PDB file of C-alpha atoms in Angstrom:
ATOM      1  CA  MET A   1      -0.177  -0.196   0.065  1.00  0.00           C
ATOM      2  CA  LEU A   2       2.704   1.904   1.008  1.00  0.00           C
ATOM      3  CA  THR A   3       4.476   1.794  -2.296  1.00  0.00           C
ATOM      4  CA  ILE A   4       1.076   2.738  -4.319  1.00  0.00           C
ATOM      5  CA  LEU A   5       0.663   5.772  -2.324  1.00  0.00           C
ATOM      6  CA  ARG A   6       4.592   6.833  -3.024  1.00  0.00           C
ATOM      7  CA  GLY A   7       3.577   5.758  -7.050  1.00  0.00           C
ATOM      8  CA  VAL A   8       0.729   8.344  -6.877  1.00  0.00           C
ATOM      9  CA  LYS A   9       2.703  10.924  -5.159  1.00  0.00           C
ATOM     10  CA  TRP A  10       5.266  10.557  -7.853  1.00  0.00           C
ATOM     11  CA  VAL A  11       2.630  10.889 -10.404  1.00  0.00           C
ATOM     12  CA  VAL A  12       0.710  13.907  -9.077  1.00  0.00           C
ATOM     13  CA  GLY A  13       4.427  15.796  -8.627  1.00  0.00           C
ATOM     14  CA  LYS A  14       5.247  15.340 -12.558  1.00  0.00           C
ATOM     15  CA  LEU A  15       1.624  16.231 -13.623  1.00  0.00           C
ATOM     16  CA  PHE A  16       1.740  19.526 -11.820  1.00  0.00           C
ATOM     17  CA  ALA A  17       5.421  20.316 -12.325  1.00  0.00           C
ATOM     18  CA  THR A  18       5.976  23.389 -14.231  1.00  0.00           C
ATOM     19  CA  VAL A  19       6.022  22.691 -18.202  1.00  0.00           C
ATOM     20  CA  GLU A  20       8.528  25.071 -20.030  1.00  0.00           C
ATOM     21  CA  PHE A  21       7.812  24.969 -23.653  1.00  0.00           C
ATOM     22  CA  VAL A  22      10.662  27.287 -24.431  1.00  0.00           C
ATOM     23  CA  ILE A  23      13.180  25.136 -22.704  1.00  0.00           C
ATOM     24  CA  PRO A  24      13.271  21.465 -23.712  1.00  0.00           C
ATOM     25  CA  LEU A  25      11.561  19.141 -21.630  1.00  0.00           C
ATOM     26  CA  SER A  26      12.760  15.373 -20.344  1.00  0.00           C
ATOM     27  CA  ARG A  27      11.657  12.489 -21.789  1.00  0.00           C
ATOM     28  CA  PHE A  28       8.748  12.156 -19.268  1.00  0.00           C
ATOM     29  CA  SER A  29       5.900  10.402 -20.840  1.00  0.00           C
ATOM     30  CA  LEU A  30       2.508   9.758 -19.275  1.00  0.00           C
ATOM     31  CA  SER A  31      -0.405   7.517 -20.630  1.00  0.00           C
ATOM     32  CA  LEU A  32      -3.606   8.835 -21.171  1.00  0.00           C
ATOM     33  CA  GLY A  33      -6.322   6.429 -22.049  1.00  0.00           C
ATOM     34  CA  GLY A  34      -4.079   3.766 -23.720  1.00  0.00           C
ATOM     35  CA  LYS A  35      -2.234   6.940 -25.793  1.00  0.00           C
ATOM     36  CA  ILE A  36       1.384   7.877 -25.146  1.00  0.00           C
ATOM     37  CA  THR A  37       2.153  11.244 -25.228  1.00  0.00           C
ATOM     38  CA  THR A  38       5.399  12.916 -24.881  1.00  0.00           C
ATOM     39  CA  LEU A  39       5.768  16.269 -23.382  1.00  0.00           C
ATOM     40  CA  LYS A  40       8.827  17.197 -25.254  1.00  0.00           C
ATOM     41  CA  GLU A  41       7.080  16.100 -28.460  1.00  0.00           C
ATOM     42  CA  GLN A  42       4.284  18.533 -27.867  1.00  0.00           C
ATOM     43  CA  THR A  43       6.553  21.363 -27.118  1.00  0.00           C
ATOM     44  CA  THR A  44       8.384  20.748 -29.917  1.00  0.00           C
ATOM     45  CA  VAL A  45       5.594  20.795 -32.211  1.00  0.00           C
ATOM     46  CA  LEU A  46       3.616  23.846 -30.443  1.00  0.00           C
ATOM     47  CA  LEU A  47       6.816  26.017 -30.996  1.00  0.00           C
ATOM     48  CA  ASN A  48       7.075  25.091 -34.776  1.00  0.00           C
ATOM     49  CA  GLN A  49       3.174  26.044 -35.118  1.00  0.00           C
ATOM     50  CA  LEU A  50       2.783  29.021 -33.578  1.00  0.00           C
ATOM     51  CA  SER A  51       4.689  30.997 -36.181  1.00  0.00           C
ATOM     52  CA  GLU A  52       2.334  29.621 -38.824  1.00  0.00           C
ATOM     53  CA  ILE A  53      -0.901  31.298 -37.059  1.00  0.00           C
ATOM     54  CA  MET A  54      -1.655  34.185 -39.536  1.00  0.00           C
ATOM     55  CA  VAL A  55      -5.017  35.663 -37.815  1.00  0.00           C
ATOM     56  CA  PRO A  56      -5.509  38.004 -35.261  1.00  0.00           C
ATOM     57  CA  THR A  57      -5.138  35.404 -31.759  1.00  0.00           C
ATOM     58  CA  LEU A  58      -5.869  36.418 -28.092  1.00  0.00           C
ATOM     59  CA  VAL A  59      -3.641  34.334 -25.508  1.00  0.00           C
ATOM     60  CA  VAL A  60      -5.416  33.841 -22.411  1.00  0.00           C
ATOM     61  CA  TRP A  61      -3.465  32.935 -19.134  1.00  0.00           C
ATOM     62  CA  GLY A  62      -4.032  32.498 -15.619  1.00  0.00           C
ATOM     63  CA  ALA A  63      -1.221  34.406 -13.615  1.00  0.00           C
ATOM     64  CA  LYS A  64      -1.766  31.481 -10.896  1.00  0.00           C
ATOM     65  CA  ASP A  65      -1.290  28.949 -13.511  1.00  0.00           C
ATOM     66  CA  PRO A  66       0.385  25.864 -11.666  1.00  0.00           C
ATOM     67  CA  ILE A  67       1.137  23.940 -14.757  1.00  0.00           C
ATOM     68  CA  VAL A  68       2.508  26.476 -16.934  1.00  0.00           C
ATOM     69  CA  PRO A  69       3.672  29.877 -15.906  1.00  0.00           C
ATOM     70  CA  ALA A  70       2.059  33.021 -17.175  1.00  0.00           C
ATOM     71  CA  ARG A  71       5.560  34.095 -18.751  1.00  0.00           C
ATOM     72  CA  GLN A  72       4.767  31.601 -21.452  1.00  0.00           C
ATOM     73  CA  ALA A  73       1.808  33.340 -22.526  1.00  0.00           C
ATOM     74  CA  TYR A  74       4.373  36.149 -23.651  1.00  0.00           C
ATOM     75  CA  ALA A  75       7.028  33.887 -25.312  1.00  0.00           C
ATOM     76  CA  ALA A  76       3.640  32.212 -27.079  1.00  0.00           C
ATOM     77  CA  ALA A  77       2.668  36.076 -28.341  1.00  0.00           C
ATOM     78  CA  GLU A  78       6.229  36.720 -29.684  1.00  0.00           C
ATOM     79  CA  LEU A  79       6.226  33.714 -31.995  1.00  0.00           C
ATOM     80  CA  ILE A  80       2.422  34.979 -33.478  1.00  0.00           C
ATOM     81  CA  THR A  81       2.311  37.663 -36.094  1.00  0.00           C
ATOM     82  CA  ASP A  82      -0.952  39.672 -34.763  1.00  0.00           C
ATOM     83  CA  CYS A  83      -1.327  38.363 -31.097  1.00  0.00           C
ATOM     84  CA  GLN A  84      -2.692  40.192 -27.704  1.00  0.00           C
ATOM     85  CA  VAL A  85      -2.414  38.547 -24.437  1.00  0.00           C
ATOM     86  CA  LYS A  86      -4.321  38.570 -21.421  1.00  0.00           C
ATOM     87  CA  VAL A  87      -3.233  37.703 -18.037  1.00  0.00           C
ATOM     88  CA  PHE A  88      -5.904  36.890 -15.332  1.00  0.00           C
ATOM     89  CA  GLU A  89      -4.287  37.875 -12.210  1.00  0.00           C
ATOM     90  CA  ASP A  90      -6.533  35.717  -9.992  1.00  0.00           C
ATOM     91  CA  ALA A  91      -6.811  32.498 -12.166  1.00  0.00           C
ATOM     92  CA  GLY A  92      -4.891  29.372 -12.652  1.00  0.00           C
ATOM     93  CA  HIS A  93      -4.739  26.755 -15.601  1.00  0.00           C
ATOM     94  CA  SER A  94      -8.673  27.017 -16.334  1.00  0.00           C
ATOM     95  CA  VAL A  95      -9.319  30.983 -16.846  1.00  0.00           C
ATOM     96  CA  TYR A  96     -12.295  30.434 -18.332  1.00  0.00           C
ATOM     97  CA  ARG A  97     -13.819  28.339 -15.297  1.00  0.00           C
ATOM     98  CA  ASP A  98     -12.101  30.741 -12.719  1.00  0.00           C
ATOM     99  CA  LYS A  99     -13.210  33.688 -14.198  1.00  0.00           C
ATOM    100  CA  VAL A 100     -16.156  33.150 -16.240  1.00  0.00           C
ATOM    101  CA  GLY A 101     -17.799  36.870 -16.420  1.00  0.00           C
ATOM    102  CA  GLU A 102     -13.928  38.478 -17.049  1.00  0.00           C
ATOM    103  CA  PHE A 103     -13.070  35.841 -19.722  1.00  0.00           C
ATOM    104  CA  SER A 104     -16.541  35.857 -21.417  1.00  0.00           C
ATOM    105  CA  GLN A 105     -16.385  39.739 -21.498  1.00  0.00           C
ATOM    106  CA  THR A 106     -12.411  39.479 -22.942  1.00  0.00           C
ATOM    107  CA  LEU A 107     -13.386  37.229 -25.767  1.00  0.00           C
ATOM    108  CA  ALA A 108     -16.539  39.484 -26.655  1.00  0.00           C
ATOM    109  CA  LYS A 109     -14.440  42.646 -26.845  1.00  0.00           C
ATOM    110  CA  PHE A 110     -11.600  40.579 -28.936  1.00  0.00           C
ATOM    111  CA  LEU A 111     -14.137  39.407 -31.297  1.00  0.00           C
ATOM    112  CA  GLY A 112     -15.601  42.603 -31.611  1.00  0.00           C
TER     113      GLY A 112
END
């Protein structure tokens, strides 16, 4: 039983570790519904594709995001031609749930 608890603690620690998509990640992989996803591969794909976005873009981020730091919003915006960044100070990873009203207003204003 103690071994299982240690394993759960390890997995949770890995899932909630800070993810840097600008800095190369380790080869840590996790299994989701039988599909293996490598964080490093996701990172590379994301970086390569951001510069291909050719439409006005709004990057929405939570300042208290425990998974991906808010500074990554600005790093992403630098790669997108026409990009605005909105960081919600009291929101975490799921801004649309943490700040429903403010998120909706921000999105409506962006969409015009």
